Coordinates of C-alpha atoms in Angstrom, one line a residue:
Chain A
M1 CA -5.5 43.6 -15.5
L2 CA -4.5 40.6 -13.4
I3 CA -6.6 39.9 -10.4
K4 CA -5.3 37.8 -7.4
Q5 CA -7.9 35.1 -6.4
L6 CA -7.5 33.3 -3.2
S7 CA -8.2 29.6 -3.4
V8 CA -8.7 27.5 -0.2
F9 CA -8.9 23.7 0.2
L10 CA -11.8 22.6 2.2
E11 CA -12.9 19.2 3.4
N12 CA -16.6 18.5 3.3
K13 CA -17.2 18.9 7.0
S14 CA -19.4 21.3 8.8
G15 CA -18.1 24.6 10.0
R16 CA -15.2 25.0 7.6
L17 CA -16.7 27.8 5.6
T18 CA -17.8 29.6 8.7
E19 CA -14.3 29.4 10.0
V20 CA -12.8 30.9 6.9
S21 CA -15.2 33.8 6.8
K22 CA -14.7 34.4 10.5
I23 CA -10.9 34.6 10.2
L24 CA -11.1 37.0 7.3
G25 CA -13.8 39.1 9.0
D26 CA -11.7 39.3 12.2
C27 CA -8.9 40.7 10.1
G28 CA -11.0 43.3 8.5
I29 CA -10.8 41.6 5.1
N30 CA -13.9 42.0 2.9
M31 CA -15.1 39.2 0.6
L32 CA -16.2 40.7 -2.7
A33 CA -17.1 37.6 -4.5
F34 CA -16.7 33.8 -4.0
S35 CA -17.7 30.5 -5.5
V36 CA -17.4 27.0 -4.1
A37 CA -16.4 24.1 -6.3
D38 CA -17.3 20.8 -4.7
T39 CA -16.8 17.1 -5.1
S40 CA -18.1 14.3 -2.9
E41 CA -15.2 14.5 -0.5
F42 CA -13.6 18.0 -0.7
G43 CA -14.2 21.4 -2.1
I44 CA -12.2 24.4 -3.3
L45 CA -13.4 27.9 -2.1
R46 CA -12.3 30.6 -4.5
L47 CA -12.5 34.2 -3.3
I48 CA -11.8 37.8 -4.4
V49 CA -11.1 39.8 -1.3
S50 CA -10.0 43.3 -0.5
D51 CA -6.4 42.3 0.5
P52 CA -5.4 38.9 -1.1
E53 CA -1.8 38.8 0.2
R54 CA -2.8 39.3 3.8
A55 CA -5.8 37.0 3.5
C56 CA -3.5 34.3 2.2
K57 CA -1.1 34.8 5.0
V58 CA -3.7 34.6 7.8
L59 CA -5.4 31.6 6.4
H60 CA -2.0 29.9 6.0
D61 CA -1.2 30.7 9.6
N62 CA -4.4 29.1 10.5
D63 CA -3.4 25.8 8.8
F64 CA -5.3 26.1 5.7
S65 CA -4.0 25.1 2.3
V66 CA -4.3 28.3 0.3
N67 CA -2.8 29.7 -2.8
L68 CA -3.1 32.9 -5.0
T69 CA -4.1 32.4 -8.6
E70 CA -4.2 35.0 -11.3
V71 CA -7.6 35.5 -12.9
V72 CA -9.3 38.0 -15.0
C73 CA -12.3 40.1 -14.1
M74 CA -14.5 41.4 -16.9
N75 CA -17.3 43.9 -16.6
C76 CA -20.3 43.1 -18.7
P77 CA -23.4 45.3 -19.2
N78 CA -26.1 43.9 -17.1
E79 CA -28.3 42.9 -19.9
P80 CA -29.4 39.8 -21.8
G81 CA -26.9 38.3 -24.2
A82 CA -23.9 40.3 -22.9
L83 CA -22.1 37.2 -21.4
A84 CA -22.8 35.2 -24.5
K85 CA -21.1 37.8 -26.7
A86 CA -18.0 37.8 -24.4
L87 CA -17.8 34.1 -24.4
Q88 CA -18.2 33.9 -28.1
I89 CA -15.1 36.1 -28.4
L90 CA -13.1 33.7 -26.4
S91 CA -14.3 30.6 -28.0
D92 CA -13.7 32.1 -31.4
N93 CA -10.1 32.6 -30.3
Q94 CA -9.7 29.1 -28.9
I95 CA -9.4 30.3 -25.4
T96 CA -10.8 27.8 -22.9
I97 CA -12.0 28.5 -19.4
A98 CA -11.2 26.3 -16.4
Y99 CA -14.0 27.9 -14.4
L100 CA -15.9 31.2 -14.0
Y101 CA -18.2 32.9 -11.5
A102 CA -20.1 36.2 -11.4
F103 CA -21.1 38.8 -9.1
S104 CA -23.0 42.1 -9.7
T105 CA -22.7 45.5 -8.1
G106 CA -25.4 48.0 -8.8
D107 CA -25.8 48.1 -12.7
S108 CA -22.7 46.3 -13.5
A109 CA -22.2 42.6 -13.8
N110 CA -18.7 41.1 -13.2
V111 CA -17.4 37.9 -14.4
V112 CA -14.3 36.3 -12.9
L113 CA -12.6 34.1 -15.4
K114 CA -9.8 31.5 -15.1
P115 CA -8.7 31.0 -18.7
D116 CA -6.2 28.3 -19.5
Q117 CA -4.1 31.0 -21.4
L118 CA -4.1 34.1 -19.3
E119 CA -2.1 36.6 -21.3
E120 CA -3.8 35.6 -24.5
C121 CA -7.2 35.9 -23.0
I122 CA -6.5 39.5 -21.8
K123 CA -5.2 40.4 -25.2
V124 CA -8.3 39.1 -27.0
L125 CA -10.7 40.7 -24.7
Q126 CA -9.0 44.0 -24.9
E127 CA -8.9 43.9 -28.7
H128 CA -12.6 43.4 -28.6
K129 CA -13.1 46.4 -26.3
M130 CA -14.4 44.4 -23.4
E131 CA -14.0 46.1 -20.1
L132 CA -11.6 44.5 -17.8
I133 CA -11.5 45.6 -14.2
E134 CA -8.2 46.7 -12.6
A135 CA -7.1 45.0 -9.5
S136 CA -6.8 48.2 -7.6
T137 CA -10.4 49.1 -8.4
L138 CA -11.8 45.7 -7.7
Y139 CA -10.3 45.4 -4.3
K140 CA -12.0 48.6 -3.2
I141 CA -15.5 47.5 -4.3
Chain B
M1 CA -8.5 -39.7 10.1
I2 CA -4.9 -39.1 11.1
W3 CA -2.9 -38.8 7.8
N4 CA 0.5 -39.6 9.1
E5 CA 0.1 -41.3 12.4
R6 CA 3.8 -42.2 13.0
I7 CA 4.7 -38.4 12.9
E8 CA 1.5 -36.8 14.2
C9 CA 1.3 -39.1 17.2
A10 CA 5.1 -39.5 17.9
T11 CA 6.3 -39.3 21.5
R12 CA 8.2 -36.1 22.4
D13 CA 11.4 -38.0 22.5
E14 CA 10.8 -39.4 19.0
M15 CA 10.0 -36.0 17.6
R16 CA 13.0 -34.6 19.2
I17 CA 15.3 -37.1 17.5
I18 CA 13.7 -36.3 14.1
Q19 CA 14.0 -32.6 14.7
S20 CA 17.6 -32.7 15.9
E21 CA 18.7 -34.7 12.9
R22 CA 16.9 -32.6 10.3
L23 CA 18.0 -29.4 12.0
S24 CA 21.7 -30.3 12.0
E25 CA 21.5 -31.4 8.4
T26 CA 19.7 -28.2 7.3
V27 CA 22.3 -26.0 9.0
K28 CA 25.1 -27.8 7.3
R29 CA 23.4 -27.4 3.9
I30 CA 22.7 -23.7 4.4
Y31 CA 26.2 -23.0 5.7
H32 CA 27.8 -24.6 2.7
S33 CA 25.5 -23.2 0.0
V34 CA 24.5 -19.6 1.1
P35 CA 27.4 -17.2 1.7
Y36 CA 25.0 -14.7 3.4
Y37 CA 24.1 -17.3 6.1
R38 CA 27.7 -18.6 6.3
K39 CA 28.9 -15.1 7.1
K40 CA 26.1 -14.6 9.7
M41 CA 27.1 -17.8 11.4
Q42 CA 30.8 -17.0 11.3
D43 CA 30.1 -13.6 12.8
A44 CA 28.4 -15.4 15.7
G45 CA 31.5 -17.7 16.0
L46 CA 29.6 -20.8 14.8
T47 CA 30.2 -23.7 12.6
P48 CA 27.7 -26.3 11.6
N49 CA 29.2 -28.7 14.1
D50 CA 28.1 -26.5 16.8
I51 CA 24.4 -27.4 16.0
E52 CA 23.9 -31.0 17.0
D53 CA 20.4 -31.0 18.4
I54 CA 17.4 -28.8 18.9
D55 CA 18.9 -27.4 22.2
D56 CA 21.6 -25.8 20.1
L57 CA 19.0 -23.9 18.1
R58 CA 19.3 -20.9 20.5
K59 CA 22.8 -20.3 19.4
L60 CA 21.8 -19.5 15.8
P61 CA 21.2 -16.0 14.6
F62 CA 17.7 -14.9 13.7
T63 CA 16.3 -14.4 10.2
T64 CA 13.8 -11.6 9.4
K65 CA 12.0 -10.1 6.4
I66 CA 14.9 -7.7 6.1
D67 CA 17.3 -10.6 5.3
L68 CA 14.9 -11.7 2.6
R69 CA 14.7 -8.1 1.2
D70 CA 18.5 -7.7 1.3
N71 CA 18.8 -10.9 -0.8
Y72 CA 16.0 -10.1 -3.1
P73 CA 15.0 -12.0 -5.2
F74 CA 16.8 -15.3 -5.0
G75 CA 19.9 -14.7 -2.8
L76 CA 18.9 -17.0 0.0
F77 CA 18.0 -20.0 -2.2
T78 CA 20.2 -23.0 -1.3
V79 CA 19.7 -24.7 -4.7
P80 CA 20.3 -23.5 -8.3
M81 CA 17.3 -22.2 -10.2
S82 CA 17.2 -25.4 -12.2
E83 CA 16.0 -27.2 -9.1
I84 CA 13.3 -24.6 -8.3
V85 CA 9.9 -25.6 -9.7
R86 CA 7.7 -22.9 -8.3
L87 CA 7.9 -19.2 -7.1
H88 CA 5.5 -17.4 -4.8
A89 CA 5.6 -13.9 -3.4
S90 CA 4.0 -11.9 -0.5
S91 CA 4.3 -8.3 0.6
G92 CA 7.7 -7.1 1.7
T93 CA 8.0 -4.2 4.2
T94 CA 8.8 -1.8 1.3
G95 CA 8.2 -1.8 -2.4
K96 CA 9.8 -5.2 -3.1
P97 CA 7.9 -8.3 -2.4
T98 CA 9.2 -11.3 -0.4
V99 CA 9.9 -14.1 -2.8
V100 CA 9.9 -17.8 -1.9
G101 CA 11.1 -20.7 -4.1
Y102 CA 10.1 -24.5 -3.9
T103 CA 11.9 -27.5 -5.3
R104 CA 9.9 -30.5 -6.4
K105 CA 10.4 -32.1 -3.0
D106 CA 9.3 -28.9 -1.3
I107 CA 6.1 -29.0 -3.2
Q108 CA 5.5 -32.6 -2.1
M109 CA 6.3 -31.7 1.5
W110 CA 3.9 -28.8 1.4
A111 CA 1.1 -31.1 -0.1
E112 CA 1.8 -33.5 2.7
V113 CA 1.4 -30.9 5.5
V114 CA -1.8 -29.6 3.8
T115 CA -3.2 -33.0 3.5
R116 CA -2.5 -33.6 7.2
S117 CA -4.3 -30.3 7.9
L118 CA -7.3 -31.3 5.9
C119 CA -7.5 -34.6 7.7
M120 CA -7.2 -32.7 11.1
A121 CA -10.2 -30.6 9.9
G122 CA -12.1 -33.9 9.2
V123 CA -12.0 -33.7 5.4
H124 CA -11.7 -37.1 3.6
R125 CA -11.4 -38.2 0.0
N126 CA -15.2 -38.3 -0.7
D127 CA -15.3 -34.5 -0.1
I128 CA -15.7 -31.9 -2.8
V129 CA -13.5 -29.0 -1.8
Q130 CA -14.2 -25.5 -3.0
I131 CA -10.9 -23.5 -2.9
A132 CA -11.9 -19.8 -2.8
Y133 CA -8.6 -18.6 -1.7
G134 CA -6.8 -16.6 -4.5
Y135 CA -4.7 -18.5 -6.9
G136 CA -1.5 -16.9 -8.0
L137 CA 1.5 -15.5 -6.3
F138 CA -0.4 -15.8 -3.1
T139 CA 0.2 -19.2 -1.6
G140 CA -3.4 -19.8 -0.3
G141 CA -5.0 -21.2 -3.5
L142 CA -2.3 -23.5 -4.8
G143 CA -1.3 -24.6 -1.3
L144 CA -4.7 -26.0 -0.5
H145 CA -5.1 -27.2 -4.0
Y146 CA -2.1 -29.6 -3.9
G147 CA -2.9 -30.8 -0.4
T148 CA -6.5 -31.6 -1.4
E149 CA -5.4 -33.5 -4.5
N150 CA -2.9 -35.4 -2.5
L151 CA -5.6 -36.4 -0.1
G152 CA -7.7 -37.7 -3.1
A153 CA -10.7 -35.3 -2.5
S154 CA -12.2 -33.4 -5.5
V155 CA -10.9 -29.9 -6.0
I156 CA -13.0 -27.0 -7.3
P157 CA -10.3 -24.5 -8.1
I158 CA -12.6 -21.5 -8.3
S159 CA -10.3 -19.0 -6.7
G160 CA -11.5 -15.9 -4.9
G161 CA -14.3 -13.5 -5.9
N162 CA -17.4 -13.9 -8.0
T163 CA -19.5 -14.7 -5.0
T164 CA -22.8 -15.6 -6.9
K165 CA -20.9 -18.1 -9.0
Q166 CA -19.3 -19.5 -5.7
I167 CA -22.8 -20.1 -4.4
Q168 CA -24.2 -21.6 -7.6
L169 CA -21.3 -24.1 -7.8
M170 CA -21.9 -24.9 -4.1
E171 CA -25.5 -25.8 -4.9
D172 CA -24.9 -27.6 -8.2
F173 CA -21.7 -29.4 -7.4
G174 CA -22.6 -30.1 -3.8
S175 CA -19.4 -28.7 -2.3
S176 CA -18.8 -30.0 1.2
V177 CA -15.7 -28.1 2.2
L178 CA -15.0 -24.4 1.7
C179 CA -11.5 -22.9 1.9
C180 CA -11.1 -19.1 2.0
T181 CA -10.4 -16.2 4.3
P182 CA -12.9 -16.0 7.3
S183 CA -14.0 -12.6 6.1
Y184 CA -14.8 -14.0 2.7
A185 CA -16.7 -16.8 4.3
L186 CA -18.9 -14.3 6.0
N187 CA -19.4 -12.4 2.7
I188 CA -20.5 -15.7 1.1
A189 CA -23.0 -16.3 4.0
E190 CA -24.5 -12.9 3.3
V191 CA -24.9 -13.3 -0.4
I192 CA -26.4 -16.8 0.2
K193 CA -29.0 -15.0 2.3
E194 CA -29.5 -12.3 -0.3
M195 CA -30.0 -14.9 -3.0
K196 CA -32.5 -16.6 -0.8
V197 CA -30.7 -20.0 -1.2
D198 CA -31.9 -22.5 1.2
I199 CA -28.9 -23.2 3.4
S200 CA -30.1 -26.7 4.4
K201 CA -30.0 -27.8 0.7
L202 CA -26.2 -27.0 0.7
K203 CA -23.9 -29.9 1.5
L204 CA -21.3 -27.7 3.1
R205 CA -20.1 -29.1 6.4
V206 CA -16.5 -27.9 7.0
G207 CA -14.7 -24.6 6.4
I208 CA -11.0 -24.1 6.5
F209 CA -10.2 -20.5 7.1
G210 CA -7.0 -18.6 7.4
A211 CA -4.6 -15.9 6.0
E212 CA -6.0 -13.3 8.4
P213 CA -6.7 -13.0 12.1
W214 CA -10.2 -13.9 13.3
S215 CA -11.8 -14.1 16.7
E216 CA -13.8 -16.8 18.4
A217 CA -16.8 -14.6 18.0
M218 CA -16.2 -14.6 14.3
R219 CA -16.0 -18.4 14.4
K220 CA -19.3 -18.7 16.1
E221 CA -20.9 -16.3 13.5
I222 CA -19.5 -18.3 10.6
E223 CA -20.5 -21.6 12.0
S224 CA -24.1 -20.5 12.8
K225 CA -24.6 -18.7 9.4
L226 CA -23.1 -21.3 7.2
K227 CA -24.1 -24.3 9.4
I228 CA -20.5 -25.7 9.3
K229 CA -17.5 -26.4 11.5
A230 CA -15.0 -23.6 11.0
I231 CA -11.4 -24.7 11.2
D232 CA -8.4 -22.2 11.6
I233 CA -5.4 -22.9 9.4
Y234 CA -2.2 -21.0 9.8
G235 CA 0.8 -20.4 7.6
L236 CA 3.1 -17.8 6.0
S237 CA 4.8 -18.0 2.6
E238 CA 8.2 -17.6 4.0
I239 CA 7.8 -20.9 5.9
V240 CA 5.7 -22.7 3.2
G241 CA 2.3 -21.2 3.0
P242 CA -0.9 -22.6 4.5
G243 CA -0.4 -25.8 6.4
V244 CA 2.3 -24.7 8.8
S245 CA -0.4 -25.5 11.4
C246 CA -4.0 -26.3 11.5
E247 CA -6.8 -27.0 14.1
C248 CA -8.2 -30.4 14.5
E249 CA -11.9 -31.0 15.2
E250 CA -11.3 -30.4 18.8
Q251 CA -10.7 -26.8 17.9
C252 CA -8.3 -26.2 20.7
G253 CA -5.2 -24.8 19.1
M254 CA -3.5 -25.4 15.8
H255 CA -1.2 -28.5 15.5
I256 CA 2.2 -27.4 14.1
N257 CA 3.7 -29.8 11.6
E258 CA 6.8 -29.7 13.7
D259 CA 8.7 -32.4 11.9
H260 CA 9.1 -29.7 9.2
F261 CA 8.7 -26.4 11.0
L262 CA 10.5 -26.2 14.3
P263 CA 8.8 -23.6 16.5
E264 CA 10.1 -21.5 19.4
V265 CA 8.5 -18.6 21.2
I266 CA 10.7 -15.7 22.2
D267 CA 10.3 -12.3 23.9
P268 CA 10.4 -9.9 20.9
E269 CA 12.3 -7.4 23.1
T270 CA 15.1 -9.5 24.7
L271 CA 15.0 -12.2 22.0
E272 CA 15.2 -14.8 24.7
P273 CA 12.9 -17.8 24.8
V274 CA 9.8 -17.2 27.0
A275 CA 8.9 -19.5 29.8
P276 CA 6.8 -22.5 28.6
G277 CA 3.2 -21.6 28.1
E278 CA 4.0 -17.8 28.0
I279 CA 2.9 -15.6 25.1
G280 CA 5.7 -14.3 22.8
E281 CA 6.7 -14.1 19.2
L282 CA 6.5 -17.3 17.1
V283 CA 9.8 -18.3 15.4
F284 CA 10.2 -21.0 12.9
S285 CA 13.2 -23.0 11.6
T286 CA 12.4 -25.0 8.5
I287 CA 14.1 -28.3 8.8
T288 CA 13.3 -30.1 5.6
K289 CA 12.9 -27.3 3.0
E290 CA 15.3 -27.4 0.2
G291 CA 14.6 -24.3 -1.9
L292 CA 14.6 -21.6 0.7
P293 CA 15.3 -23.0 4.3
L294 CA 15.1 -20.4 6.9
L295 CA 16.6 -20.6 10.4
R296 CA 14.9 -18.9 13.3
Y297 CA 12.7 -16.9 11.1
R298 CA 10.8 -14.3 13.1
T299 CA 7.1 -14.5 12.1
R300 CA 6.1 -11.4 14.2
D301 CA 2.9 -13.3 15.2
L302 CA 2.3 -13.4 19.0
T303 CA 1.1 -16.7 20.4
R304 CA 1.8 -19.4 22.9
L305 CA 2.5 -23.2 22.6
H306 CA 0.9 -26.1 24.2
Y307 CA 2.8 -29.4 24.4
E308 CA 0.2 -31.6 26.1
E309 CA -1.3 -34.4 24.0
C310 CA -4.5 -33.4 22.3
A311 CA -7.9 -35.2 22.8
C312 CA -7.7 -36.0 19.0
G313 CA -4.7 -38.3 19.7
R314 CA -2.1 -36.1 18.0
T315 CA 0.9 -35.1 19.9
L316 CA 2.1 -32.3 17.5
V317 CA 2.5 -29.1 19.5
R318 CA -0.4 -26.7 19.4
M319 CA -0.3 -22.9 18.9
E320 CA -3.1 -20.6 20.0
K321 CA -4.8 -18.3 17.6
C322 CA -2.5 -15.4 17.1
K323 CA -2.9 -12.6 19.6
G324 CA -1.5 -9.8 17.5
R325 CA 1.8 -8.8 15.9
S326 CA 5.1 -7.6 17.2
D327 CA 5.3 -5.3 14.2
D328 CA 2.9 -3.0 12.4
M329 CA 1.8 -5.4 9.6
L330 CA -1.9 -5.3 8.8
I331 CA -3.8 -8.0 7.2
I332 CA -6.6 -6.8 5.0
R333 CA -8.8 -9.2 3.1
G334 CA -5.9 -11.8 3.4
V335 CA -3.3 -9.4 2.0
N336 CA -0.4 -8.3 4.1
V337 CA 0.0 -4.6 4.2
F338 CA 2.9 -2.7 5.9
P339 CA 2.4 1.0 6.6
S340 CA 6.0 1.5 5.4
Q341 CA 4.9 0.4 1.9
I342 CA 2.4 3.2 1.8
E343 CA 5.0 5.6 3.0
T344 CA 7.4 4.5 0.3
V345 CA 4.8 5.2 -2.3
L346 CA 4.0 8.6 -0.9
L347 CA 7.7 9.6 -0.5
N348 CA 8.2 8.6 -4.2
M349 CA 5.6 11.1 -5.3
S350 CA 7.0 14.6 -5.2
E351 CA 3.6 16.1 -4.8
V352 CA 2.8 14.6 -1.4
E353 CA 4.2 14.9 2.0
P354 CA 4.2 11.7 4.1
H355 CA 1.6 12.9 6.5
Y356 CA -1.0 10.1 6.3
L357 CA -3.3 8.0 8.3
I358 CA -4.5 4.6 7.5
I359 CA -8.1 3.7 8.6
I360 CA -9.3 0.1 8.5
D361 CA -13.0 -0.6 8.8
R362 CA -15.1 -3.6 8.3
E363 CA -18.0 -2.6 6.2
G364 CA -20.4 -5.5 6.3
T365 CA -18.0 -8.4 6.1
L366 CA -15.3 -7.0 4.1
D367 CA -12.3 -5.0 5.3
T368 CA -11.8 -1.6 3.7
M369 CA -8.7 0.6 3.8
S370 CA -8.9 4.4 3.6
L371 CA -6.0 6.6 3.5
M372 CA -6.1 10.2 4.5
V373 CA -3.4 12.3 2.9
E374 CA -2.9 15.9 3.8
V375 CA -3.2 18.4 0.9
Q376 CA -0.1 20.6 1.3
E377 CA 0.1 24.1 -0.1
Q378 CA 2.8 23.1 -2.6
F379 CA 0.6 20.8 -4.5
F380 CA -2.8 22.5 -3.7
S381 CA -4.4 23.7 -6.9
D382 CA -7.3 26.0 -7.5
E383 CA -8.6 23.5 -10.0
I384 CA -10.7 20.5 -8.9
R385 CA -9.5 18.5 -11.9
K386 CA -5.8 18.6 -10.7
L387 CA -6.6 17.5 -7.2
Q388 CA -8.7 14.6 -8.6
E389 CA -5.9 13.6 -10.9
L390 CA -3.6 13.6 -7.9
R391 CA -6.1 11.4 -5.9
I392 CA -6.3 9.0 -8.8
K393 CA -2.5 8.9 -9.1
I394 CA -2.1 8.0 -5.5
T395 CA -4.9 5.4 -5.6
K396 CA -3.3 3.7 -8.6
Q397 CA 0.2 3.6 -7.3
L398 CA -0.9 2.2 -4.0
E399 CA -3.0 -0.4 -5.7
S400 CA -0.1 -1.5 -7.8
V401 CA 2.2 -1.8 -4.8
L402 CA -0.3 -3.3 -2.3
G403 CA -2.4 -5.3 -4.5
I404 CA -5.6 -4.1 -2.9
S405 CA -7.8 -1.1 -3.5
V406 CA -7.4 1.9 -1.2
N407 CA -9.9 4.7 -0.8
V408 CA -7.7 7.9 -0.8
K409 CA -9.1 10.9 0.9
L410 CA -7.5 14.3 0.6
V411 CA -7.7 16.2 3.8
E412 CA -6.8 19.6 5.1
P413 CA -3.2 20.2 6.5
K414 CA -2.7 19.5 10.2
T415 CA -5.9 17.3 10.2
I416 CA -3.8 14.3 11.0
E417 CA -2.6 14.4 14.6
R418 CA 1.1 15.1 15.1
T419 CA 2.7 13.2 18.1
A420 CA 5.9 13.7 19.7
G421 CA 6.9 10.2 19.6
K422 CA 6.2 7.5 17.0
A423 CA 3.5 8.8 14.8
K424 CA 0.1 7.0 15.0
R425 CA -0.3 5.9 11.4
V426 CA -3.1 3.3 11.7
I427 CA -6.6 3.3 13.1
D428 CA -8.1 -0.1 13.1
N429 CA -11.8 0.0 13.6
R430 CA -12.4 -3.7 13.1
S431 CA -13.5 -5.7 16.1
I432 CA -11.7 -9.0 15.4

């Protein structure tokens, strides 16, 4: 149930994002989803990729500050109110979220979540029959 | 006016006699009261009897900031603390500050040399002197304060900052003399313009500026913007504070109060005296100080000395504006900063590797310091919040150690250039 997310530290200067995507592309690593969190001076690029371990290594070898963080990916029906329902479950159970981002493939909407309590989050979502995506499935999308 | 004509216009021979007597007395006192100095002299095979006149000065070992640090805080004081009436402190090369102590007589001597300096600058007792140097541990504010009172002029002890109030008091009180750092003087000039104050209505006529290096170009700028005569004053807390030397109205070098502070210029590599008139590192021996006398103290300031009589009538030796430093000390808004202080802060933080670069800029008239710190993988987090907390932590710790604010920038690994030899830690973009 745990998904490995790749995080990359980026200074706010032009061309850095291009470089990351180029390095990954050259290694045949596919980017499935990503989000950029930014401040006035730096940003953090968070990525779900087809091969997180290898992506981490190549970026590290290219002098990027990278790490792998465990996150959860939840599949929501692609319809109004679905996300609200899922988030309500989490807040009812006092699970806070550091950040989240979403991507959709066909009819399904996927939400990547970084909760403060990872195990607890998975347990609660499973108890409420929310569909969590397996890492092996996700990396092949 | 010349405050102390007998001294300030003495012949070289007269000065030599005064200096020699005072030097040999100081050496005796230090030898008998400070074990650290006694040992240093014994290691050099010296006894106080070997120092009879100023030509013997060369035999004595040097003193540096390291000696002060090793004896932190009061180890080099030659009198018991009951005799010390004042303490000041400036930056040390690492976390600990450099502490100086003054006896009552030291404070009087300091007031005397500052009074002489004010007279050199053309200040007289009818003047209203606005002291916009910081008051506190820094010697600038209180140093000028006591000298101004000793002269009999009126002091406005406003200290630094609060620029609009500075200008308001200039208008209302009719300040005729301004004492502050040269960069702050320019800052005041800009705010005067912004506030649309008519400069011709101000009574300002003299500025006494020091505590940081400034160029002739900057002098011209200050003089034309504030419509004043800008005078350079020099000093360092280890020796006494401001008033070690000061320019006269001829503006052709700073007269050293050499009956109290005996100057030498040495080659910082060989430590031998340079040929007369050559540039080298300025070294001072204090020959009247009681609390913390220092022998052959290396200032790290590079300059040269001129012994010819000045057009003002004074014979006191003149030093040129400092040409730079023989170490890596930076002076930012009048505050001394050593890159090693920053390194110590970073090394004490487990999260950070000491790959850093200091960038000094002058934005408008004020110096700013930025610090680039590489974000290494071991403390890189996927959460913005954690990185911002780290940035604030570094900023706060630096501020508490350095006493000035630093703009900390987190940068990617390997952004900071690695060099094979001595790492380049500072980029100074100021044109001073």
